[in-house]
PDB file of C-alpha atoms and ligand atoms in Angstrom:
ATOM      1  CA  MET A   1     -65.574 -27.370  44.801  1.00 52.00           C
ATOM      2  CA  SER A   2     -62.204 -26.316  46.121  1.00 55.00           C
ATOM      3  CA  GLY A   3     -59.011 -27.739  47.591  1.00 70.00           C
ATOM      4  CA  THR A   4     -57.111 -30.702  46.221  1.00 74.00           C
ATOM      5  CA  GLN A   5     -59.059 -33.038  43.966  1.00 71.00           C
ATOM      6  CA  ARG A   6     -58.024 -36.297  42.293  1.00 72.00           C
ATOM      7  CA  HIS A   7     -59.405 -37.697  39.070  1.00 69.00           C
ATOM      8  CA  GLY A   8     -57.731 -40.891  37.974  1.00 71.00           C
ATOM      9  CA  SER A   9     -53.989 -40.320  38.025  1.00 72.00           C
ATOM     10  CA  SER A  10     -54.379 -36.513  37.844  1.00 77.00           C
ATOM     11  CA  ARG A  11     -54.457 -34.183  40.844  1.00 82.00           C
ATOM     12  CA  TYR A  12     -55.946 -30.687  40.741  1.00 80.00           C
ATOM     13  CA  GLU A  13     -55.278 -27.791  43.079  1.00 84.00           C
ATOM     14  CA  VAL A  14     -58.328 -25.542  43.112  1.00 83.00           C
ATOM     15  CA  PRO A  15     -58.153 -22.315  45.141  1.00 85.00           C
ATOM     16  CA  GLU A  16     -60.885 -21.860  47.740  1.00 84.00           C
ATOM     17  CA  ASP A  17     -62.347 -18.761  46.111  1.00 87.00           C
ATOM     18  CA  ALA A  18     -62.015 -19.911  42.484  1.00 85.00           C
ATOM     19  CA  ALA A  19     -65.091 -20.246  40.337  1.00 89.00           C
ATOM     20  CA  THR A  20     -65.006 -23.616  38.593  1.00 90.00           C
ATOM     21  CA  HIS A  21     -67.048 -25.359  35.957  1.00 93.00           C
ATOM     22  CA  THR A  22     -67.433 -28.989  36.983  1.00 93.00           C
ATOM     23  CA  CYS A  23     -68.026 -31.894  34.628  1.00 94.00           C
ATOM     24  CA  PRO A  24     -71.450 -33.384  35.417  1.00 94.00           C
ATOM     25  CA  TYR A  25     -70.216 -36.908  34.618  1.00 94.00           C
ATOM     26  CA  CYS A  26     -66.866 -37.157  36.455  1.00 91.00           C
ATOM     27  CA  ASP A  27     -66.799 -34.013  38.702  1.00 89.00           C
ATOM     28  CA  ARG A  28     -63.505 -32.831  37.218  1.00 91.00           C
ATOM     29  CA  PRO A  29     -63.068 -29.040  37.680  1.00 91.00           C
ATOM     30  CA  PHE A  30     -62.353 -26.666  34.791  1.00 93.00           C
ATOM     31  CA  ARG A  31     -61.385 -23.014  34.722  1.00 92.00           C
ATOM     32  CA  THR A  32     -63.804 -22.070  31.929  1.00 94.00           C
ATOM     33  CA  GLU A  33     -67.076 -23.320  30.523  1.00 95.00           C
ATOM     34  CA  ARG A  34     -65.407 -23.729  27.106  1.00 96.00           C
ATOM     35  CA  LEU A  35     -62.842 -26.182  28.546  1.00 96.00           C
ATOM     36  CA  ARG A  36     -65.588 -28.115  30.357  1.00 96.00           C
ATOM     37  CA  ARG A  37     -67.621 -28.341  27.127  1.00 96.00           C
ATOM     38  CA  LEU A  38     -64.590 -29.665  25.193  1.00 96.00           C
ATOM     39  CA  HIS A  39     -63.866 -32.229  27.938  1.00 96.00           C
ATOM     40  CA  VAL A  40     -67.458 -33.472  28.014  1.00 96.00           C
ATOM     41  CA  GLY A  41     -67.522 -33.905  24.237  1.00 96.00           C
ATOM     42  CA  LEU A  42     -64.145 -35.649  24.069  1.00 96.00           C
ATOM     43  CA  ASP A  43     -64.278 -37.815  27.218  1.00 96.00           C
ATOM     44  CA  HIS A  44     -67.994 -38.553  27.568  1.00 96.00           C
ATOM     45  CA  PRO A  45     -69.377 -38.604  24.003  1.00 95.00           C
ATOM     46  CA  GLU A  46     -71.748 -41.485  24.755  1.00 96.00           C
ATOM     47  CA  LEU A  47     -73.368 -39.663  27.688  1.00 95.00           C
ATOM     48  CA  ILE A  48     -74.143 -36.239  26.205  1.00 95.00           C
ATOM     49  CA  ASP A  49     -77.450 -35.199  24.643  1.00 95.00           C
ATOM     50  CA  ASP A  50     -77.947 -33.461  21.297  1.00 96.00           C
ATOM     51  CA  ASP A  51     -77.733 -29.934  22.734  1.00 96.00           C
ATOM     52  CA  GLU A  52     -74.427 -30.707  24.480  1.00 95.00           C
ATOM     53  CA  ARG A  53     -73.163 -32.381  21.296  1.00 96.00           C
ATOM     54  CA  ASP A  54     -74.028 -29.310  19.211  1.00 97.00           C
ATOM     55  CA  ALA A  55     -72.348 -27.028  21.769  1.00 96.00           C
ATOM     56  CA  PHE A  56     -69.274 -29.286  21.769  1.00 96.00           C
ATOM     57  CA  GLN A  57     -69.062 -29.286  17.966  1.00 97.00           C
ATOM     58  CA  ASP A  58     -69.334 -25.487  17.798  1.00 97.00           C
ATOM     59  CA  THR A  59     -66.670 -25.101  20.476  1.00 97.00           C
ATOM     60  CA  TYR A  60     -64.443 -27.711  18.805  1.00 97.00           C
ATOM     61  CA  LEU A  61     -64.669 -25.954  15.427  1.00 97.00           C
ATOM     62  CA  ASP A  62     -63.915 -22.581  17.036  1.00 96.00           C
ATOM     63  CA  GLU A  63     -60.920 -24.141  18.793  1.00 95.00           C
ATOM     64  CA  ASN A  64     -59.630 -25.601  15.510  1.00 97.00           C
ATOM     65  CA  GLU A  65     -59.983 -22.212  13.847  1.00 97.00           C
ATOM     66  CA  GLU A  66     -58.015 -20.562  16.668  1.00 96.00           C
ATOM     67  CA  ILE A  67     -55.303 -23.224  16.434  1.00 97.00           C
ATOM     68  CA  GLY A  68     -55.055 -22.756  12.666  1.00 98.00           C
ATOM     69  CA  LEU A  69     -54.668 -18.996  13.096  1.00 98.00           C
ATOM     70  CA  PHE A  70     -52.038 -19.532  15.801  1.00 98.00           C
ATOM     71  CA  ARG A  71     -50.078 -21.863  13.486  1.00 98.00           C
ATOM     72  CA  LEU A  72     -50.148 -19.273  10.696  1.00 98.00           C
ATOM     73  CA  LYS A  73     -48.872 -16.580  13.072  1.00 98.00           C
ATOM     74  CA  VAL A  74     -46.056 -18.837  14.301  1.00 98.00           C
ATOM     75  CA  LEU A  75     -45.103 -19.710  10.722  1.00 98.00           C
ATOM     76  CA  ALA A  76     -45.050 -16.023   9.774  1.00 98.00           C
ATOM     77  CA  LEU A  77     -42.874 -15.269  12.804  1.00 98.00           C
ATOM     78  CA  LEU A  78     -40.442 -18.070  11.924  1.00 98.00           C
ATOM     79  CA  VAL A  79     -40.177 -16.821   8.333  1.00 98.00           C
ATOM     80  CA  LEU A  80     -39.560 -13.296   9.628  1.00 98.00           C
ATOM     81  CA  ILE A  81     -36.836 -14.507  12.009  1.00 98.00           C
ATOM     82  CA  TYR A  82     -35.236 -16.625   9.276  1.00 98.00           C
ATOM     83  CA  PHE A  83     -35.024 -13.763   6.781  1.00 98.00           C
ATOM     84  CA  SER A  84     -33.906 -11.329   9.488  1.00 98.00           C
ATOM     85  CA  PHE A  85     -30.936 -13.566  10.277  1.00 97.00           C
ATOM     86  CA  LEU A  86     -30.304 -14.075   6.561  1.00 97.00           C
ATOM     87  CA  PHE A  87     -30.171 -10.327   5.904  1.00 97.00           C
ATOM     88  CA  VAL A  88     -27.977  -9.719   8.937  1.00 97.00           C
ATOM     89  CA  TYR A  89     -25.633 -12.467   7.714  1.00 97.00           C
ATOM     90  CA  LEU A  90     -25.514 -10.922   4.218  1.00 96.00           C
ATOM     91  CA  VAL A  91     -24.774  -7.443   5.624  1.00 96.00           C
ATOM     92  CA  VAL A  92     -22.056  -8.678   7.980  1.00 94.00           C
ATOM     93  CA  ASN A  93     -20.278 -10.756   5.312  1.00 84.00           C
TER      94      ASN A  93
HETATM   95 ZN1   ZN B 101     -65.838 -35.578  32.814  1.00 61.37          ZN
END
């Protein structure tokens, strides 16, 4: 599918030559299979079979792990910035 697509109140611009992964239940386009799998599990949980549910759960857990790692990195960066400014303040004063 390509061109402009509408799903509910959302509108999607899909380039003509873009490869998309389309939801089998609502035809919404996704850039990656991982995003389509997360959408199917979150928006159509009553329609999916056991294999799709297992794939969704694995993808969901991987996503949570990635988010947790991202949060730790951001926290470490904020601590680094905070102490950098603190040391600069101590040196200047
Ligand atoms: Zn869908």
